[in-house]
Every structure is written in C-alpha cells, then in structure tokens.
Amino acid sequence: MWGNEQITAGTEEQLKLGLITGFSAGMVNVVSVIAFFSFTSNITGHYAILAEEISKGNWYQAAVVLVWIGAFFGGNFCSSMFLTHMARTHSYLAHIIILITEMLILVAVGIYGHFFYSETLSETEVLATLLLFAMGLQNGFTAGISNFSIKTTHLTGLTTDLGVLLAMFTRREHRENEELRNKAMILLIVGAAYISGGISAGLLYTKWQFLVFVFAGILICSRAVYYALRLRVWRAVSRRRAVDLC
Amino acid sequence: MVSAESPEKLLVGNWKETDWIYEKVERSGEAGTSVSESLKQEITSGMVIHQAENWKFYTDGTAIFQSSAKEPTLVNWTLKGRGHILILHHEDGREEHYHIRQLNSSDMELHFESDLQVKGIVKIVLKKGG
C-alpha cells in the first residue's frame, strides 16, 4: 500500500502476524471482560452503548464510552502515522516502535493491575482506556501492513469477509484462485487464534490474574524482536550491496 | 432524570428498597409483576440483600445492609465497566453482581438474574434518602 515491498506482508508473513496478534487480542479482550466488565479489543458494541447512554441521559457514562472509542481510534491513528511517514526509509523501525509501544502498555497495565489496583471506578476506566489504545495500535498495524486485509482485534470484519469468501467458493473459478484461498486460510487462522487466546486467558486468569496482560505483551514483543532481527539483516545486506557497487 | 456525576459519587448514601419486579421472565404473562415476599426471600437466600430494606453505601468502599429482622451485614462494594456493574464483596470471598440500570441522585434500579422458581431478571427499585 505504501509502495514499498518490504512493508507489505506476504501470505506467510500475514499468517505469522495474524496468529500472534489474534491470540494476544483474544487474551486481552477476555481478561478485560473478567477484570473490568468491559470489552477492550473491539468497539462495535461501544457505539451501541454510547447511543444508549446518550438516550438515557447518562452523560458521565456516555463520556467514558466516547473516550474509549477515541482511545481505540487514537491507537489506530498513531500506528498509521508511523507506517505512513516511515514507510520508505525506516519501515521495520516503524513496526518495532508500534509493537514495543503496545507491549509497554500491556505490561504496564498488567503490573499495575497485579500490584496496585484498588478497584476504584477511575482506575478501571483509565486501564480500559489504555488497553483500547493498545488494541487500536495493533489493529492499525496489522491492517496497515496487510493492505487492510487483516484486522486482528475484532472479528466483525473477519466474519464478514469469511462469509463473503465462502459464498464465492461455491464457484469453481474462485475456489481455484490461490489468492482467495490464502486469504480465507489467514482469516480462519486469525479467528481460531483469537478464540484460543481468549480461552487460554480465561484459564490463566484464575492463577495469574492481571499478569496475563504481561504475557500478552511478551507475545507481542516476540514479533518486535523478529522485526529487529530482519532490520539488522536488511541493513547488513544493504551495506554489502553498497560495498559491492563501489 | 439526566446525570453527569460519577456513579461512585451517586451511589454513596442511604437507599431504601421500594419495589421488586420481574423484568423479563421465561414464562409469558409474568413479566412486570411484583415479586411476592416469600419468593423474594427464596431468591435472595444467601445474598447480602436478603431481608435488607435499607442499603447504606460509604465513600471508603464499604456498605451496610440493614433490616428489622436481622443483624446488619457489612460488605465491600466496587463499580466496574463504565460504572454500570455493582459488585458486593463478602468477607468470605463471595461476590454478588448487579447490573445498574439506572442511577441518579434520587433513584436506583438494579437488575440481577434469578434462576429459582421462575427464571428471569429481577429488578430492584430503590429510593435515596433517610
């Protein structure tokens, strides 16, 4: 999308990315529901709740939900800003910055929740806001580098795309289209990863509570390390080519 | 009535139960009906609101449930979500969850699910004051 083939992820890259980010998003969402009684990896329901709270005249709750929607939007916006402005010269660095930021937020929420959280409403609202921002970062990132074909923090679009693809597959020419088959496979794997992450988080929460967020952050960090290694390899190859040209 | 205050601030104070109603039930014809006293006792058996007529919420996160029939019960309370979930924490670790359907400076409406006798959502209406 940004005209640089190093940024746009191929099928295998999308698969690995979707697996890790889908799994972590599922974890974050389930633990958020258990701990905060609020979804933090998707905002479809928040729009409906916003309308409901406005109609009931609950301005405080409406403001809270509006801030949550804004946080998710802000995360997406920040991700896309990095990808847009660093695409041509520092694409892998952009990936690393986004993922590290997301990891730091998840770890911070996990540590705060585990050691300092006293369950006041204000704390709940702030922590949920941070998580929504982190998920917005992730969603913007995965959407950006997959040319908007993958979003891993919410499954509305994924389910829609899957339904469309499966309907298309009732025709032979679409079944034989490798690109469409790959896309369907990626969507299925992301969905399965999301559910698996959610189930795992639900089980882990009984023992680890908020430290599950730290675990999700470590998963995201592994992807950042991968990009850091690729950046190092790419720079080494670039230097070698420059030397050869001289 | 519209409200712009934090639910935590609105909750603090003395509340008196005024009504119990089945909001949604599995069996048709029962929704919107008041809950009888005997059924109320059965539904709330084991819950902190059992036999409690007056609820007092304090700023330090504690709450006292009083009735003429028994000793007052002390619990801790927290709000979750956007302030729409009330959780009452017993000393023995048990928790009770209530959905706050409405909360303003004078009225509160709580919902919780009951699966005894008639499955459905019970609505508790409280008035502030006293």
Short mmCIF file of C-alpha atoms in Angstrom, two decimals:
data_model
loop_
_atom_site.label_atom_id
_atom_site.label_comp_id
_atom_site.label_asym_id
_atom_site.label_seq_id
_atom_site.Cartn_x
_atom_site.Cartn_y
_atom_site.Cartn_z
CA MET A 1 0.00 0.00 0.00
CA TRP A 2 2.84 2.37 0.74
CA GLY A 3 4.66 1.34 -2.44
CA ASN A 4 7.49 -0.49 -0.69
CA GLU A 5 7.52 -4.27 -0.97
CA GLN A 6 9.38 -4.61 2.30
CA ILE A 7 6.40 -3.26 4.21
CA THR A 8 3.51 -5.12 2.68
CA ALA A 9 3.36 -8.57 4.28
CA GLY A 10 3.11 -11.63 2.06
CA THR A 11 0.87 -14.57 2.89
CA GLU A 12 3.31 -16.32 5.22
CA GLU A 13 4.12 -13.07 6.99
CA GLN A 14 0.43 -12.27 7.41
CA LEU A 15 -0.15 -15.73 8.81
CA LYS A 16 2.54 -15.41 11.48
CA LEU A 17 1.49 -11.88 12.31
CA GLY A 18 -2.21 -12.77 12.45
CA LEU A 19 -1.53 -15.76 14.67
CA ILE A 20 0.35 -13.83 17.33
CA THR A 21 -1.70 -10.64 17.27
CA GLY A 22 -5.01 -12.51 17.08
CA PHE A 23 -4.05 -14.70 20.01
CA SER A 24 -2.92 -11.73 22.11
CA ALA A 25 -6.04 -9.72 21.23
CA GLY A 26 -8.22 -12.61 22.33
CA MET A 27 -6.31 -12.78 25.61
CA VAL A 28 -6.62 -9.04 26.24
CA ASN A 29 -10.33 -8.96 25.47
CA VAL A 30 -11.29 -11.87 27.71
CA VAL A 31 -9.23 -10.69 30.68
CA SER A 32 -10.68 -7.20 30.25
CA VAL A 33 -14.20 -8.58 30.42
CA ILE A 34 -13.38 -10.61 33.52
CA ALA A 35 -11.47 -7.86 35.33
CA PHE A 36 -13.18 -4.70 34.08
CA PHE A 37 -16.54 -5.91 32.73
CA SER A 38 -15.69 -4.11 29.52
CA PHE A 39 -14.52 -5.14 26.06
CA THR A 40 -11.19 -3.61 25.07
CA SER A 41 -10.27 -5.16 21.74
CA ASN A 42 -13.29 -4.05 19.73
CA ILE A 43 -15.64 -1.13 19.78
CA THR A 44 -18.70 -2.19 17.80
CA GLY A 45 -20.67 -2.69 20.99
CA HIS A 46 -19.34 0.54 22.45
CA TYR A 47 -21.05 2.54 19.69
CA ALA A 48 -24.38 0.95 20.63
CA ILE A 49 -23.73 1.57 24.32
CA LEU A 50 -22.83 5.19 23.58
CA ALA A 51 -26.17 5.69 21.84
CA GLU A 52 -27.98 4.00 24.71
CA GLU A 53 -26.31 6.07 27.42
CA ILE A 54 -26.98 9.30 25.50
CA SER A 55 -30.63 8.37 25.07
CA LYS A 56 -30.89 7.71 28.82
CA GLY A 57 -29.17 10.97 29.69
CA ASN A 58 -26.25 9.27 31.44
CA TRP A 59 -23.68 11.83 30.35
CA TYR A 60 -20.90 10.52 32.56
CA GLN A 61 -21.13 7.00 31.17
CA ALA A 62 -21.54 8.37 27.64
CA ALA A 63 -18.37 10.44 28.09
CA VAL A 64 -16.46 7.40 29.33
CA VAL A 65 -17.52 5.31 26.34
CA LEU A 66 -16.70 8.19 23.98
CA VAL A 67 -13.20 8.37 25.46
CA TRP A 68 -12.84 4.60 24.96
CA ILE A 69 -13.85 4.86 21.31
CA GLY A 70 -11.44 7.79 20.95
CA ALA A 71 -8.63 5.75 22.51
CA PHE A 72 -9.09 2.93 20.01
CA PHE A 73 -9.22 5.46 17.18
CA GLY A 74 -6.12 7.17 18.57
CA GLY A 75 -4.21 3.91 18.63
CA ASN A 76 -5.12 3.19 15.01
CA PHE A 77 -4.21 6.74 14.00
CA CYS A 78 -0.80 6.61 15.72
CA SER A 79 0.02 3.25 14.12
CA SER A 80 -0.87 4.51 10.70
CA MET A 81 1.10 7.72 11.20
CA PHE A 82 4.25 5.71 11.92
CA LEU A 83 3.66 3.41 8.96
CA THR A 84 2.83 6.28 6.61
CA HIS A 85 5.78 8.52 7.46
CA MET A 86 8.43 5.87 7.96
CA ALA A 87 7.42 3.55 5.15
CA ARG A 88 10.07 4.39 2.63
CA THR A 89 13.13 4.72 4.81
CA HIS A 90 12.56 3.00 8.15
CA SER A 91 9.74 0.53 7.68
CA TYR A 92 10.97 -2.13 10.10
CA LEU A 93 11.77 0.52 12.67
CA ALA A 94 8.15 1.68 12.44
CA HIS A 95 6.98 -1.88 13.07
CA ILE A 96 9.26 -2.18 16.09
CA ILE A 97 8.16 1.14 17.60
CA ILE A 98 4.47 0.27 17.28
CA LEU A 99 4.83 -3.20 18.75
CA ILE A 100 7.10 -2.09 21.58
CA THR A 101 4.64 0.66 22.49
CA GLU A 102 1.83 -1.85 22.57
CA MET A 103 3.92 -4.23 24.67
CA LEU A 104 4.82 -1.50 27.16
CA ILE A 105 1.16 -0.58 27.63
CA LEU A 106 0.14 -4.20 28.18
CA VAL A 107 2.98 -4.80 30.64
CA ALA A 108 2.22 -1.56 32.48
CA VAL A 109 -1.47 -2.46 32.81
CA GLY A 110 -0.56 -5.96 33.94
CA ILE A 111 1.88 -4.80 36.59
CA TYR A 112 -0.35 -2.01 37.84
CA GLY A 113 -3.34 -4.30 37.98
CA HIS A 114 -1.47 -7.00 39.83
CA PHE A 115 0.29 -4.83 42.43
CA PHE A 116 -1.54 -1.52 42.76
CA TYR A 117 -5.13 -1.82 41.53
CA SER A 118 -7.62 -0.95 44.25
CA GLU A 119 -10.68 -1.42 42.05
CA THR A 120 -11.91 2.14 42.00
CA LEU A 121 -14.03 3.11 39.01
CA SER A 122 -11.47 5.70 37.88
CA GLU A 123 -8.71 3.12 37.75
CA THR A 124 -10.94 0.75 35.80
CA GLU A 125 -11.77 3.45 33.27
CA VAL A 126 -8.15 4.51 32.80
CA LEU A 127 -6.85 0.96 32.45
CA ALA A 128 -9.57 0.11 29.94
CA THR A 129 -8.67 3.28 28.01
CA LEU A 130 -5.01 2.26 27.83
CA LEU A 131 -5.92 -1.23 26.65
CA LEU A 132 -8.19 0.15 23.95
CA PHE A 133 -5.38 2.42 22.77
CA ALA A 134 -3.02 -0.58 22.67
CA MET A 135 -5.52 -2.63 20.70
CA GLY A 136 -6.04 0.30 18.35
CA LEU A 137 -2.27 0.39 17.79
CA GLN A 138 -2.31 -3.32 17.00
CA ASN A 139 -5.31 -3.12 14.72
CA GLY A 140 -3.90 -0.20 12.78
CA PHE A 141 -0.59 -2.01 12.43
CA THR A 142 -1.94 -5.33 11.18
CA ALA A 143 -4.40 -3.61 8.86
CA GLY A 144 -1.70 -1.34 7.51
CA ILE A 145 0.91 -3.92 6.66
CA SER A 146 -1.59 -6.42 5.28
CA ASN A 147 -3.10 -3.87 2.93
CA PHE A 148 -6.22 -3.73 5.10
CA SER A 149 -6.97 -7.42 4.61
CA ILE A 150 -6.36 -8.42 8.23
CA LYS A 151 -7.66 -6.89 11.42
CA THR A 152 -6.89 -8.94 14.46
CA THR A 153 -8.57 -7.20 17.34
CA HIS A 154 -12.14 -7.58 16.29
CA LEU A 155 -13.89 -10.24 14.37
CA THR A 156 -16.84 -8.44 12.81
CA GLY A 157 -14.96 -7.69 9.63
CA LEU A 158 -13.22 -11.05 9.72
CA THR A 159 -16.52 -12.91 9.95
CA THR A 160 -17.96 -10.77 7.17
CA ASP A 161 -15.00 -11.41 4.89
CA LEU A 162 -15.12 -15.12 5.64
CA GLY A 163 -18.80 -15.28 4.79
CA VAL A 164 -18.17 -13.47 1.52
CA LEU A 165 -15.26 -15.74 0.61
CA LEU A 166 -17.10 -18.94 1.41
CA ALA A 167 -20.00 -17.80 -0.74
CA MET A 168 -17.54 -17.04 -3.53
CA PHE A 169 -16.05 -20.50 -3.19
CA THR A 170 -19.29 -22.04 -4.39
CA ARG A 171 -17.99 -21.10 -7.83
CA ARG A 172 -15.07 -23.07 -9.20
CA GLU A 173 -13.10 -20.12 -10.58
CA HIS A 174 -12.95 -18.61 -7.12
CA ARG A 175 -12.05 -21.93 -5.48
CA GLU A 176 -9.11 -22.17 -7.84
CA ASN A 177 -7.94 -18.65 -7.08
CA GLU A 178 -4.88 -19.09 -4.86
CA GLU A 179 -5.03 -15.54 -3.50
CA LEU A 180 -8.60 -16.01 -2.29
CA ARG A 181 -7.80 -19.40 -0.77
CA ASN A 182 -4.84 -17.91 1.08
CA LYS A 183 -6.97 -15.08 2.37
CA ALA A 184 -9.62 -17.48 3.64
CA MET A 185 -6.96 -19.55 5.36
CA ILE A 186 -5.48 -16.49 7.06
CA LEU A 187 -8.90 -15.35 8.25
CA LEU A 188 -9.71 -18.78 9.67
CA ILE A 189 -6.39 -18.95 11.46
CA VAL A 190 -6.76 -15.45 12.91
CA GLY A 191 -10.25 -16.34 14.17
CA ALA A 192 -9.02 -19.58 15.68
CA ALA A 193 -6.06 -17.77 17.26
CA TYR A 194 -8.39 -15.17 18.77
CA ILE A 195 -10.64 -17.80 20.31
CA SER A 196 -7.66 -19.82 21.53
CA GLY A 197 -6.18 -16.71 23.09
CA GLY A 198 -9.45 -15.97 24.83
CA ILE A 199 -9.81 -19.49 26.20
CA SER A 200 -6.19 -19.57 27.34
CA ALA A 201 -6.55 -16.21 29.05
CA GLY A 202 -9.70 -17.32 30.85
CA LEU A 203 -7.88 -20.34 32.20
CA LEU A 204 -4.68 -18.47 33.05
CA TYR A 205 -6.55 -15.66 34.79
CA THR A 206 -7.57 -17.91 37.65
CA LYS A 207 -3.91 -18.23 38.57
CA TRP A 208 -2.18 -15.15 37.19
CA GLN A 209 -4.92 -12.51 37.18
CA PHE A 210 -3.56 -9.29 35.68
CA LEU A 211 -0.20 -10.85 34.81
CA VAL A 212 -1.96 -12.36 31.79
CA PHE A 213 -1.60 -8.90 30.22
CA VAL A 214 2.16 -9.14 30.76
CA PHE A 215 2.16 -12.49 28.98
CA ALA A 216 0.24 -10.97 26.06
CA GLY A 217 2.79 -8.16 25.97
CA ILE A 218 5.66 -10.65 25.81
CA LEU A 219 3.98 -12.34 22.84
CA ILE A 220 3.80 -9.01 21.03
CA CYS A 221 7.43 -8.35 21.95
CA SER A 222 8.45 -11.56 20.21
CA ARG A 223 7.14 -10.08 16.97
CA ALA A 224 9.10 -6.87 17.62
CA VAL A 225 12.27 -8.93 18.13
CA TYR A 226 11.60 -10.68 14.83
CA TYR A 227 11.37 -7.33 13.01
CA ALA A 228 14.51 -6.12 14.79
CA LEU A 229 16.41 -9.14 13.50
CA ARG A 230 15.07 -8.60 9.99
CA LEU A 231 16.10 -4.96 10.19
CA ARG A 232 19.59 -6.00 11.19
CA VAL A 233 19.80 -8.49 8.33
CA TRP A 234 18.41 -5.97 5.86
CA ARG A 235 20.94 -3.33 6.93
CA ALA A 236 23.78 -5.84 6.65
CA VAL A 237 22.64 -6.82 3.15
CA SER A 238 22.27 -3.17 2.14
CA ARG A 239 25.80 -2.36 3.35
CA ARG A 240 27.16 -5.35 1.47
CA ARG A 241 25.48 -4.24 -1.74
CA ALA A 242 26.80 -0.71 -1.31
CA VAL A 243 30.32 -2.08 -0.89
CA ASP A 244 29.94 -4.32 -3.96
CA LEU A 245 28.78 -1.37 -6.03
CA CYS A 246 31.84 0.62 -5.00
CA MET B 1 -33.58 12.24 35.05
CA VAL B 2 -30.22 13.01 33.43
CA SER B 3 -26.97 12.60 35.29
CA ALA B 4 -23.44 13.82 34.72
CA GLU B 5 -21.92 12.79 38.02
CA SER B 6 -19.66 9.83 38.56
CA PRO B 7 -21.68 6.72 39.54
CA GLU B 8 -19.37 6.26 42.55
CA LYS B 9 -20.49 9.61 43.94
CA LEU B 10 -24.15 8.99 43.16
CA LEU B 11 -24.12 5.59 44.86
CA VAL B 12 -22.85 6.89 48.19
CA GLY B 13 -25.67 7.45 50.66
CA ASN B 14 -28.72 5.75 52.13
CA TRP B 15 -31.07 3.81 49.91
CA LYS B 16 -34.41 2.21 50.71
CA GLU B 17 -35.94 -0.65 48.74
CA THR B 18 -39.29 0.29 47.32
CA ASP B 19 -40.11 -2.50 44.87
CA TRP B 20 -39.09 -5.81 43.41
CA ILE B 21 -40.30 -6.69 39.92
CA TYR B 22 -39.73 -9.50 37.47
CA GLU B 23 -38.35 -7.61 34.48
CA LYS B 24 -38.05 -10.44 31.95
CA VAL B 25 -39.14 -13.99 32.52
CA GLU B 26 -39.14 -17.24 30.61
CA ARG B 27 -42.82 -17.84 31.17
CA SER B 28 -45.04 -15.31 29.45
CA GLY B 29 -47.50 -13.34 31.47
CA GLU B 30 -45.22 -12.98 34.49
CA ALA B 31 -43.07 -10.07 33.29
CA GLY B 32 -43.76 -6.79 35.04
CA THR B 33 -45.30 -8.50 38.06
CA SER B 34 -44.19 -7.72 41.57
CA VAL B 35 -42.29 -10.39 43.40
CA SER B 36 -44.06 -11.78 46.46
CA GLU B 37 -42.33 -11.57 49.82
CA SER B 38 -41.93 -15.33 50.15
CA LEU B 39 -40.43 -15.64 46.67
CA LYS B 40 -38.16 -12.70 47.37
CA GLN B 41 -36.83 -14.46 50.48
CA GLU B 42 -36.18 -17.61 48.47
CA ILE B 43 -34.47 -15.81 45.60
CA THR B 44 -32.18 -13.81 47.88
CA SER B 45 -31.32 -16.63 50.24
CA GLY B 46 -27.52 -16.44 50.70
CA MET B 47 -27.33 -12.99 49.12
CA VAL B 48 -26.37 -9.91 51.10
CA ILE B 49 -29.61 -8.20 50.09
CA HIS B 50 -31.62 -10.98 51.75
CA GLN B 51 -34.08 -9.32 54.10
CA ALA B 52 -32.26 -5.99 53.74
CA GLU B 53 -34.54 -2.99 53.43
CA ASN B 54 -32.02 -0.20 53.88
CA TRP B 55 -28.75 -0.02 51.99
CA LYS B 56 -26.00 2.37 53.04
CA PHE B 57 -23.01 2.95 50.78
CA TYR B 58 -19.94 4.74 52.12
CA THR B 59 -17.11 6.54 50.33
CA ASP B 60 -14.49 4.12 51.70
CA GLY B 61 -15.96 1.28 49.66
CA THR B 62 -17.94 -0.33 52.45
CA ALA B 63 -21.68 -0.85 52.58
CA ILE B 64 -24.15 -1.87 55.27
CA PHE B 65 -27.38 -3.73 54.57
CA GLN B 66 -29.94 -3.33 57.32
CA SER B 67 -33.27 -4.86 58.11
CA SER B 68 -35.51 -5.04 61.14
CA ALA B 69 -35.31 -8.84 61.11
CA LYS B 70 -31.58 -9.44 61.38
CA GLU B 71 -28.17 -8.03 62.21
CA PRO B 72 -26.74 -5.52 59.72
CA THR B 73 -24.42 -7.01 57.13
CA LEU B 74 -21.16 -5.30 56.19
CA VAL B 75 -19.68 -5.80 52.73
CA ASN B 76 -17.28 -4.01 50.38
CA TRP B 77 -18.52 -2.59 47.12
CA THR B 78 -16.90 -1.70 43.79
CA LEU B 79 -18.17 -0.46 40.47
CA LYS B 80 -16.88 -1.90 37.20
CA GLY B 81 -17.18 -1.26 33.49
CA ARG B 82 -18.38 2.27 32.83
CA GLY B 83 -19.96 2.29 36.29
CA HIS B 84 -22.82 0.01 35.27
CA ILE B 85 -21.86 -3.08 37.31
CA LEU B 86 -22.10 -3.11 41.11
CA ILE B 87 -20.13 -5.82 42.84
CA LEU B 88 -20.65 -6.63 46.52
CA HIS B 89 -17.75 -8.47 48.14
CA HIS B 90 -18.48 -10.64 51.16
CA GLU B 91 -15.91 -11.23 53.87
CA ASP B 92 -15.81 -14.91 52.94
CA GLY B 93 -14.78 -14.06 49.38
CA ARG B 94 -18.16 -14.47 47.71
CA GLU B 95 -19.21 -11.81 45.20
CA GLU B 96 -22.60 -10.65 44.04
CA HIS B 97 -23.02 -8.82 40.74
CA TYR B 98 -25.80 -6.40 39.92
CA HIS B 99 -26.40 -4.53 36.71
CA ILE B 100 -27.13 -0.84 37.44
CA ARG B 101 -29.86 0.00 35.01
CA GLN B 102 -30.46 3.46 36.37
CA LEU B 103 -28.66 5.61 38.93
CA ASN B 104 -29.20 9.27 39.71
CA SER B 105 -29.38 11.46 42.78
CA SER B 106 -32.71 10.05 43.91
CA ASP B 107 -33.39 6.69 42.22
CA MET B 108 -31.54 3.47 41.60
CA GLU B 109 -32.62 0.42 39.67
CA LEU B 110 -30.65 -2.79 39.86
CA HIS B 111 -31.08 -5.92 37.81
CA PHE B 112 -29.90 -9.40 38.59
CA GLU B 113 -30.68 -12.80 37.19
CA SER B 114 -32.70 -15.29 39.12
CA ASP B 115 -33.00 -18.92 38.20
CA LEU B 116 -35.15 -20.04 41.10
CA GLN B 117 -38.85 -20.75 40.70
CA VAL B 118 -39.15 -18.57 37.63
CA LYS B 119 -36.10 -17.88 35.51
CA GLY B 120 -35.73 -14.22 34.71
CA ILE B 121 -34.32 -10.85 35.54
CA VAL B 122 -35.33 -9.30 38.83
CA LYS B 123 -35.50 -5.54 39.06
CA ILE B 124 -34.91 -3.88 42.43
CA VAL B 125 -36.05 -0.29 42.73
CA LEU B 126 -34.55 1.90 45.45
CA LYS B 127 -35.07 5.47 46.55
CA LYS B 128 -32.43 7.61 48.13
CA GLY B 129 -32.96 9.31 51.44
CA GLY B 130 -33.41 8.72 55.15
#
